[in-house]
XYZ file of C-alpha atoms in Angstrom:
517
model
C -3.787 6.115 -41.001
C -6.055 3.104 -40.178
C -3.978 -0.024 -38.533
C -5.105 -3.492 -40.025
C -6.105 -5.745 -37.375
C -5.018 -9.908 -37.521
C -8.211 -11.388 -35.982
C -10.373 -8.896 -34.098
C -10.624 -12.095 -32.044
C -6.951 -12.062 -31.649
C -7.324 -8.334 -30.928
C -10.497 -8.200 -28.146
C -8.378 -11.272 -26.149
C -5.226 -8.728 -25.654
C -7.287 -6.019 -24.870
C -9.304 -7.958 -22.001
C -5.589 -9.291 -21.060
C -4.053 -6.325 -19.753
C -6.597 -5.138 -17.734
C -6.927 -5.778 -13.775
C -10.382 -5.180 -12.805
C -12.262 -5.805 -9.788
C -15.705 -7.153 -8.783
C -18.199 -7.353 -5.738
C -18.691 -9.712 -3.367
C -16.925 -12.608 -1.994
C -17.077 -15.177 -4.519
C -16.780 -14.952 -8.555
C -19.928 -12.905 -10.503
C -21.036 -14.810 -13.739
C -19.660 -12.416 -15.848
C -16.727 -12.270 -14.734
C -15.924 -15.941 -15.222
C -17.457 -15.414 -18.378
C -15.170 -12.652 -19.065
C -12.088 -15.146 -18.633
C -13.050 -17.524 -20.630
C -13.192 -14.671 -23.178
C -8.911 -13.728 -22.763
C -9.394 -11.602 -18.873
C -5.990 -12.897 -17.961
C -6.096 -11.322 -14.429
C -8.133 -10.771 -11.595
C -8.006 -7.737 -8.759
C -9.104 -8.401 -4.529
C -9.789 -6.212 -2.838
C -10.996 -5.689 1.258
C -13.973 -6.150 -0.121
C -13.898 -9.866 -1.650
C -12.247 -11.046 1.552
C -14.284 -12.503 4.232
C -11.362 -15.251 5.338
C -8.741 -17.688 4.239
C -10.785 -20.628 3.677
C -12.918 -18.034 1.853
C -10.572 -16.460 -0.041
C -9.030 -19.780 -1.270
C -12.447 -21.093 -2.427
C -12.462 -17.686 -4.446
C -9.604 -18.291 -5.832
C -9.911 -21.522 -7.203
C -13.120 -20.544 -8.686
C -11.613 -18.371 -11.260
C -8.608 -21.221 -11.650
C -11.444 -23.066 -13.037
C -12.397 -20.940 -15.089
C -8.806 -20.182 -16.319
C -5.623 -22.023 -14.503
C -3.455 -19.797 -15.515
C -4.858 -16.159 -14.046
C -3.140 -13.640 -11.654
C -4.946 -13.042 -8.975
C -3.571 -9.777 -7.638
C -3.890 -8.014 -4.198
C -2.675 -4.803 -2.385
C -1.164 -6.710 0.716
C 1.450 -4.410 1.808
C 1.221 -5.177 5.888
C 1.011 -2.984 7.965
C -1.283 -0.113 7.693
C -2.442 -1.504 4.045
C -4.248 -4.810 4.371
C -6.726 -6.883 2.287
C -6.357 -9.849 3.970
C -6.467 -8.774 7.526
C -8.872 -5.192 6.984
C -11.701 -6.241 9.486
C -8.827 -6.720 11.977
C -5.666 -4.953 11.369
C -2.614 -7.108 9.643
C -0.117 -9.178 11.350
C 2.529 -7.515 10.048
C 3.729 -4.258 10.697
C 4.345 -1.668 7.383
C 7.679 -0.867 5.580
C 8.190 2.009 8.184
C 8.521 -0.282 10.843
C 10.927 -2.704 9.808
C 13.398 0.655 7.889
C 13.294 1.598 11.340
C 14.281 -2.216 12.476
C 17.152 -2.565 9.677
C 17.849 -5.961 9.810
C 17.272 -7.521 6.379
C 16.803 -10.384 6.858
C 13.823 -9.587 9.341
C 12.373 -7.718 6.476
C 13.109 -10.878 3.995
C 11.307 -13.191 6.221
C 8.523 -11.075 7.178
C 8.194 -10.764 3.444
C 8.371 -14.379 2.788
C 5.497 -15.920 5.367
C 3.315 -12.683 4.337
C 3.962 -14.109 0.587
C 3.125 -17.748 2.080
C 0.337 -16.603 3.169
C -1.554 -14.780 0.378
C -0.227 -18.024 -1.270
C -2.115 -20.266 -0.009
C -4.924 -18.326 -0.759
C -4.598 -18.849 -3.915
C -2.712 -14.759 -4.406
C 0.390 -14.381 -6.972
C 0.885 -11.088 -7.713
C 1.135 -8.003 -5.073
C 0.816 -4.650 -5.549
C 3.660 -4.290 -2.940
C 6.162 -3.695 -1.973
C 6.114 0.231 -1.968
C 9.763 1.680 -2.691
C 9.551 5.251 -2.127
C 11.615 7.373 -0.680
C 9.677 9.548 2.238
C 11.785 12.704 1.244
C 8.749 14.768 2.175
C 7.343 14.459 6.035
C 4.335 16.315 4.602
C 3.377 13.245 1.946
C -0.265 12.304 3.044
C -0.422 9.353 1.457
C 3.419 7.525 1.970
C 4.104 7.976 4.895
C 4.665 4.235 6.658
C 4.323 2.971 3.637
C 7.489 4.120 2.952
C 10.992 2.511 4.647
C 12.350 5.426 5.466
C 13.537 8.687 4.056
C 17.212 7.519 2.790
C 17.411 6.246 -0.014
C 19.898 3.478 0.638
C 18.169 2.020 3.592
C 14.687 1.894 1.365
C 16.885 0.181 -1.221
C 18.369 -2.399 0.660
C 15.077 -3.363 2.527
C 13.247 -3.035 -1.222
C 15.195 -5.704 -2.517
C 15.444 -7.946 0.221
C 10.683 -7.476 0.851
C 11.403 -8.419 -3.457
C 13.098 -11.418 -2.663
C 10.929 -12.659 0.447
C 7.594 -12.237 -1.481
C 9.624 -13.705 -4.485
C 10.796 -16.729 -2.685
C 7.424 -17.733 -2.060
C 6.395 -18.222 -5.528
C 3.558 -14.180 -5.280
C 5.054 -11.684 -7.680
C 5.994 -8.474 -5.889
C 4.972 -5.792 -7.479
C 7.425 -2.677 -6.577
C 5.808 0.984 -6.825
C 4.754 3.759 -7.467
C 7.819 4.329 -10.087
C 9.392 6.998 -10.539
C 8.516 7.445 -6.604
C 5.993 9.399 -4.644
C 7.682 10.191 -1.678
C 8.315 13.559 -2.702
C 4.595 14.935 -2.806
C 2.749 16.997 -0.464
C -0.522 15.926 -2.977
C -2.331 12.205 -2.457
C -2.807 11.717 -6.348
C -6.192 9.569 -4.643
C -7.425 13.235 -5.288
C -5.379 15.442 -7.439
C -1.838 15.343 -9.647
C 0.813 15.819 -7.433
C 3.837 17.469 -9.354
C 7.374 16.837 -8.466
C 9.655 19.522 -9.135
C 13.392 17.871 -8.426
C 15.529 17.829 -11.516
C 16.752 14.521 -13.317
C 20.099 14.589 -10.858
C 17.779 14.218 -7.715
C 15.347 11.728 -9.349
C 18.613 9.728 -10.267
C 19.752 9.623 -6.295
C 17.021 9.885 -4.493
C 13.561 8.316 -6.307
C 15.682 5.895 -8.162
C 17.387 4.225 -5.979
C 15.011 1.916 -4.902
C 13.881 0.931 -8.052
C 17.242 0.047 -9.459
C 17.536 -2.430 -6.305
C 14.746 -3.909 -6.739
C 14.756 -4.791 -10.356
C 18.355 -6.451 -9.384
C 16.844 -8.568 -7.107
C 14.540 -10.093 -9.361
C 10.721 -7.845 -9.109
C 8.539 -9.169 -11.755
C 6.590 -6.418 -11.980
C 6.469 -2.882 -11.249
C 3.547 -0.093 -10.406
C 3.817 3.298 -12.104
C 2.669 6.064 -9.666
C 0.361 8.769 -10.955
C 2.922 11.929 -10.979
C 3.771 14.119 -13.122
C 8.181 15.333 -12.524
C 8.701 17.935 -15.339
C 12.243 16.873 -15.216
C 10.954 13.744 -17.012
C 7.796 15.116 -19.319
C 6.547 18.304 -18.491
C 2.568 17.235 -20.338
C 1.707 13.886 -19.067
C 1.806 12.266 -15.732
C 3.832 9.152 -15.158
C 1.595 6.026 -15.876
C 1.188 7.934 -19.093
C 4.520 8.999 -20.208
C 6.406 6.980 -23.058
C 9.004 9.052 -21.874
C 8.707 7.855 -17.894
C 8.256 4.097 -18.720
C 9.837 3.209 -21.945
C 12.556 6.197 -21.700
C 13.195 5.576 -18.805
C 12.081 2.561 -16.529
C 12.621 0.264 -19.777
C 15.783 1.856 -21.823
C 18.594 0.445 -20.678
C 21.495 1.704 -18.297
C 23.845 2.769 -21.054
C 21.126 5.121 -22.321
C 20.593 5.959 -18.568
C 17.465 3.754 -18.047
C 16.747 1.382 -15.692
C 16.432 -1.653 -18.054
C 13.590 -3.409 -16.473
C 12.356 -5.797 -18.926
C 9.079 -7.111 -16.743
C 5.808 -6.390 -16.349
C 4.405 -2.423 -15.877
C 1.351 -2.286 -14.294
C -0.497 0.975 -13.448
C -2.225 2.353 -10.189
C -5.994 2.223 -10.266
C -7.022 4.176 -13.813
C -10.134 5.292 -11.282
C -7.837 7.977 -9.071
C -8.756 11.148 -9.705
C -5.010 12.647 -11.190
C -6.264 10.469 -13.726
C -9.833 10.141 -14.231
C -10.151 13.354 -13.959
C -8.158 14.581 -16.270
C -8.644 12.256 -18.898
C -11.133 9.323 -18.030
C -10.331 5.986 -17.778
C -10.523 5.322 -21.160
C -8.130 7.649 -22.633
C -6.246 6.852 -19.675
C -6.125 3.760 -20.591
C -4.936 3.648 -24.148
C -2.634 6.759 -23.146
C -0.866 4.217 -20.378
C -0.098 0.630 -22.592
C 0.808 3.429 -25.288
C 3.565 4.658 -23.445
C 4.442 1.258 -22.085
C 2.127 0.229 -19.605
C 1.506 -3.693 -19.457
C -1.523 -3.488 -16.799
C -3.652 -1.165 -16.346
C -5.249 -1.578 -12.478
C -8.973 -0.825 -11.987
C -11.356 -2.045 -9.381
C -10.802 0.134 -6.108
C -14.034 1.871 -6.921
C -15.357 1.187 -10.096
C -15.234 -2.840 -9.756
C -18.449 -3.344 -12.581
C -19.034 -5.891 -15.886
C -19.563 -2.343 -17.677
C -15.799 -0.657 -16.735
C -14.108 -3.839 -18.199
C -16.413 -3.339 -21.618
C -15.333 -0.177 -22.051
C -12.364 -0.245 -21.164
C -11.712 -3.189 -23.665
C -13.999 -1.684 -26.394
C -11.530 1.375 -26.032
C -8.576 -0.009 -26.450
C -9.914 -2.446 -29.873
C -10.932 1.041 -31.137
C -8.050 2.675 -30.739
C -5.879 0.490 -32.421
C -8.919 -0.068 -35.465
C -8.095 3.909 -35.402
C -4.265 3.663 -35.299
C -4.091 5.951 -32.519
C -2.313 2.297 -30.633
C 0.051 -0.357 -32.510
C -1.964 -3.373 -32.319
C 1.952 -4.702 -31.453
C 2.082 -2.672 -28.324
C -0.637 -4.163 -27.316
C 0.013 -7.717 -28.293
C 2.813 -6.788 -26.480
C 1.794 -5.845 -23.488
C -0.834 -9.182 -22.982
C 2.374 -11.048 -23.883
C 3.930 -9.947 -20.932
C 1.270 -10.682 -18.608
C 0.948 -13.691 -19.375
C 4.164 -14.194 -19.132
C 4.291 -13.185 -15.688
C 1.337 -16.234 -15.661
C 3.590 -18.751 -16.904
C 6.278 -17.532 -14.199
C 3.648 -17.941 -11.244
C 2.501 -21.437 -11.953
C 6.562 -22.580 -12.061
C 6.993 -21.005 -8.752
C 4.765 -23.277 -7.218
C 2.566 -20.734 -5.300
C 4.509 -21.104 -2.911
C 4.626 -24.735 -2.021
C 7.478 -26.098 0.825
C 7.521 -22.280 1.999
C 8.796 -22.890 6.104
C 6.025 -21.144 7.537
C 7.095 -18.586 10.548
C 3.868 -16.774 12.155
C 5.806 -14.473 14.948
C 7.557 -13.019 12.321
C 5.003 -10.089 12.600
C 5.079 -9.620 16.264
C 8.954 -9.635 16.437
C 9.516 -7.705 13.681
C 6.937 -4.991 15.973
C 7.721 -5.457 18.885
C 11.458 -5.354 17.851
C 10.556 -1.654 16.019
C 8.645 0.193 18.637
C 11.085 2.700 20.724
C 10.306 4.072 24.087
C 11.053 7.455 25.637
C 10.656 8.522 29.088
C 11.334 11.582 31.179
C 11.534 8.820 34.296
C 10.753 5.293 34.594
C 8.010 4.477 33.790
C 5.454 2.290 35.447
C 3.402 -0.574 33.826
C -0.426 0.271 33.928
C -2.323 -2.193 35.730
C -5.848 -0.345 36.123
C -8.506 0.649 33.730
C -6.838 3.438 31.233
C -8.541 6.448 29.360
C -7.822 5.543 25.407
C -8.228 8.958 23.874
C -7.538 8.770 19.627
C -7.117 11.557 18.807
C -7.954 10.938 14.563
C -7.255 12.513 11.834
C -9.502 11.753 8.465
C -8.077 8.399 6.687
C -5.822 7.669 3.628
C -7.775 6.538 0.853
C -4.875 3.492 0.419
C -5.290 2.650 4.049
C -9.320 2.743 4.323
C -11.476 3.800 7.047
C -12.650 -0.242 7.370
C -9.740 -1.472 9.523
C -9.224 -0.857 13.077
C -6.089 1.202 14.556
C -4.928 2.232 17.846
C -4.732 0.180 21.481
C -7.537 0.742 22.932
C -8.680 -3.147 21.477
C -5.446 -4.636 23.362
C -5.497 -3.019 26.459
C -9.372 -3.998 27.151
C -8.326 -7.334 26.758
C -5.083 -6.544 29.321
C -6.787 -4.642 31.030
C -11.078 -4.700 31.491
C -13.022 -1.569 31.375
C -10.798 0.970 29.929
C -12.955 2.978 27.926
C -11.704 5.050 24.513
C -13.000 7.467 22.445
C -12.625 9.294 19.374
C -11.517 12.998 18.992
C -11.631 14.846 15.438
C -10.203 18.167 13.514
C -14.372 18.672 13.716
C -14.880 18.273 16.493
C -11.476 20.392 17.297
C -13.596 23.205 15.326
C -16.395 22.967 17.099
C -15.726 23.278 20.646
C -12.015 24.746 20.485
C -8.869 23.158 21.878
C -9.618 24.146 25.254
C -13.340 22.641 25.122
C -12.253 19.184 23.631
C -9.413 18.594 26.107
C -11.643 20.045 28.967
C -14.009 17.508 27.857
C -11.847 14.964 27.427
C -10.108 14.977 30.817
C -13.740 14.682 32.160
C -14.131 11.661 30.599
C -11.166 9.536 31.527
C -11.933 10.768 34.969
C -8.826 9.917 37.334
C -8.182 7.058 34.858
C -4.152 7.470 33.486
C -4.706 8.832 29.970
C -3.167 6.753 26.854
C -3.317 9.433 23.733
C -2.416 7.681 20.304
C -2.095 9.694 17.443
C -1.471 9.502 14.060
C 1.351 11.622 12.077
C 0.831 14.100 14.588
C 3.540 16.551 12.564
C 1.053 16.435 9.916
C -2.014 17.730 12.116
C -1.723 21.449 13.576
C -5.499 20.452 15.429
C -3.881 17.228 16.494
C -0.787 19.144 18.012
C -2.555 21.432 19.672
C -4.361 19.391 21.601
C -2.186 16.557 22.392
C 0.302 19.590 23.420
C -2.958 20.906 25.843
C -3.681 17.859 27.107
C -0.426 17.065 28.317
C 0.048 20.352 30.138
C -3.485 19.049 31.799
C -2.150 16.292 32.380
C 1.534 15.620 32.727
C 0.858 11.692 33.426
C -0.798 11.090 30.081
C 1.226 8.929 27.874
C 1.383 8.865 24.216
C 1.059 6.483 20.970
C 2.534 7.778 17.814
C 0.838 4.893 15.573
C 2.621 6.868 12.088
C 5.461 8.583 11.399
C 7.662 9.409 14.609
C 8.332 13.537 13.049
C 7.028 14.992 16.276
C 9.198 15.781 18.996
C 7.829 13.100 22.021
C 6.521 14.521 24.278
C 3.904 12.936 27.659
C 5.387 10.756 30.582
C 5.981 8.073 28.355
C 6.452 8.069 24.677
C 5.912 5.166 22.191
C 6.366 5.487 18.670
C 5.308 1.948 17.133
C 6.226 2.972 13.352
C 2.583 1.755 11.573
C -1.084 1.176 13.568
C -0.393 -2.793 11.839
C -2.690 -4.685 14.758
C 0.874 -6.655 16.058
C 2.640 -2.384 16.065
C -0.742 -1.958 19.002
C 0.021 -5.621 20.702
C 3.547 -4.725 20.564
C 3.109 -1.062 22.028
C 0.106 -2.332 24.833
C 2.188 -5.308 25.979
C 5.517 -2.170 26.871
C 2.469 -0.520 28.535
C 1.393 -3.125 30.736
C 4.605 -4.974 31.256
C 3.138 -8.047 29.151
C 6.361 -8.605 28.061
C 9.566 -7.466 28.189
C 9.799 -4.046 27.093
C 12.778 -2.491 25.956
C 14.960 0.204 27.838
C 13.118 3.509 28.083
C 15.621 6.008 26.634
C 15.383 8.969 28.520
C 13.622 12.892 27.624
C 15.797 15.989 27.465
């Protein structure tokens, strides 16, 4: 039976209102401005759109000249996932570093300063924080983006982050509901499946989301993950049982009672696009209870917006999607836009420019076989480089080579990969590395060495051949420390590299080293 539509114009505006699309370029294209005038209420900003703070502020002003109450969203977690500083590395450590420090006042301060900088650029919705409990060490997409593996720790820091971000006038979007931490598959590539029962979800995955909701998070982002305990057929983003029946349901019905905006993760991710297609996925997501469709990380053109708009309009006219459900979703988008205007977009937030570096220094962990003498001469930095995480991207630099070269001119670096290890063998790879290093001290930089057997083998061979090697782990420090000095930064942000370099060179007081067993 066909649903009666009261006004074609209202329906079209509502369909546009629930989309959060991206675009290309560092200024707004004409098509985007036209669609804002026609009802589009949100725009997503990605690294490709950012050249610097002044340019970004001019871009968001251009959008607001067309629609004053537009939601301008960004995926700015800090740490490894940065769009504001995509080409230089973040001024803020990520969640794992903040969890390692475990000072909620510091987490709140970092999030507030990050929010202040976003607001100054005209951003009023941040697709952060990640509230995932990193319970699976093999997780290829969360890792250092999580505050940790303990639900209570993740919960208290998620709440502090939400409070800090929103105190700067920027809406937080807590993700990835109902929890992406217990996966060994990246939903950018395929559909992950979490086999945990409902009791485990309640005791582990959902704990940080309850804390975020209690802290007043304005938005929650759904995950493209299949949880048979909730829905054996559809991933959470498309599941009424997950969104309407769990996230929205009152506590009396074992739900979380969330009444804010539900945003989907990127619809072009293969977990959705390869199975349902983005048009079908968009309709199913809105029908299941989502209010806003994130798209634009990969698809960033007018045709994508028109395809999704028309799919929603067609679904209402064909009776597949309730007109009231679409109108309710659009109303939630507009309500959040009103909140951001009342919140003042960060006006009056006192700057805390050193918050990020302070947190990175406090997160640094040292393990040494014997007292370590700071480096005073040029070093050789061997970066053992894994395949880039899509959420992080490969544009953002990482490692300590640039910082070390600044303090110790003559420092050289080279990247060593799984492909090189396969081509030359571990022995050949390390022999070439040692030859390139010559007599210089070797600083081996790794990222999640526990997840990459080729990297672990190469590191073991290097330390055996050159026991004075310094190791800097910039991922999750799951593997046992090794080397003459082992530094765990808990993330690869620029400030994490700065903190590690200070410790290596004595440029700043380092925390006392722990003796290795």
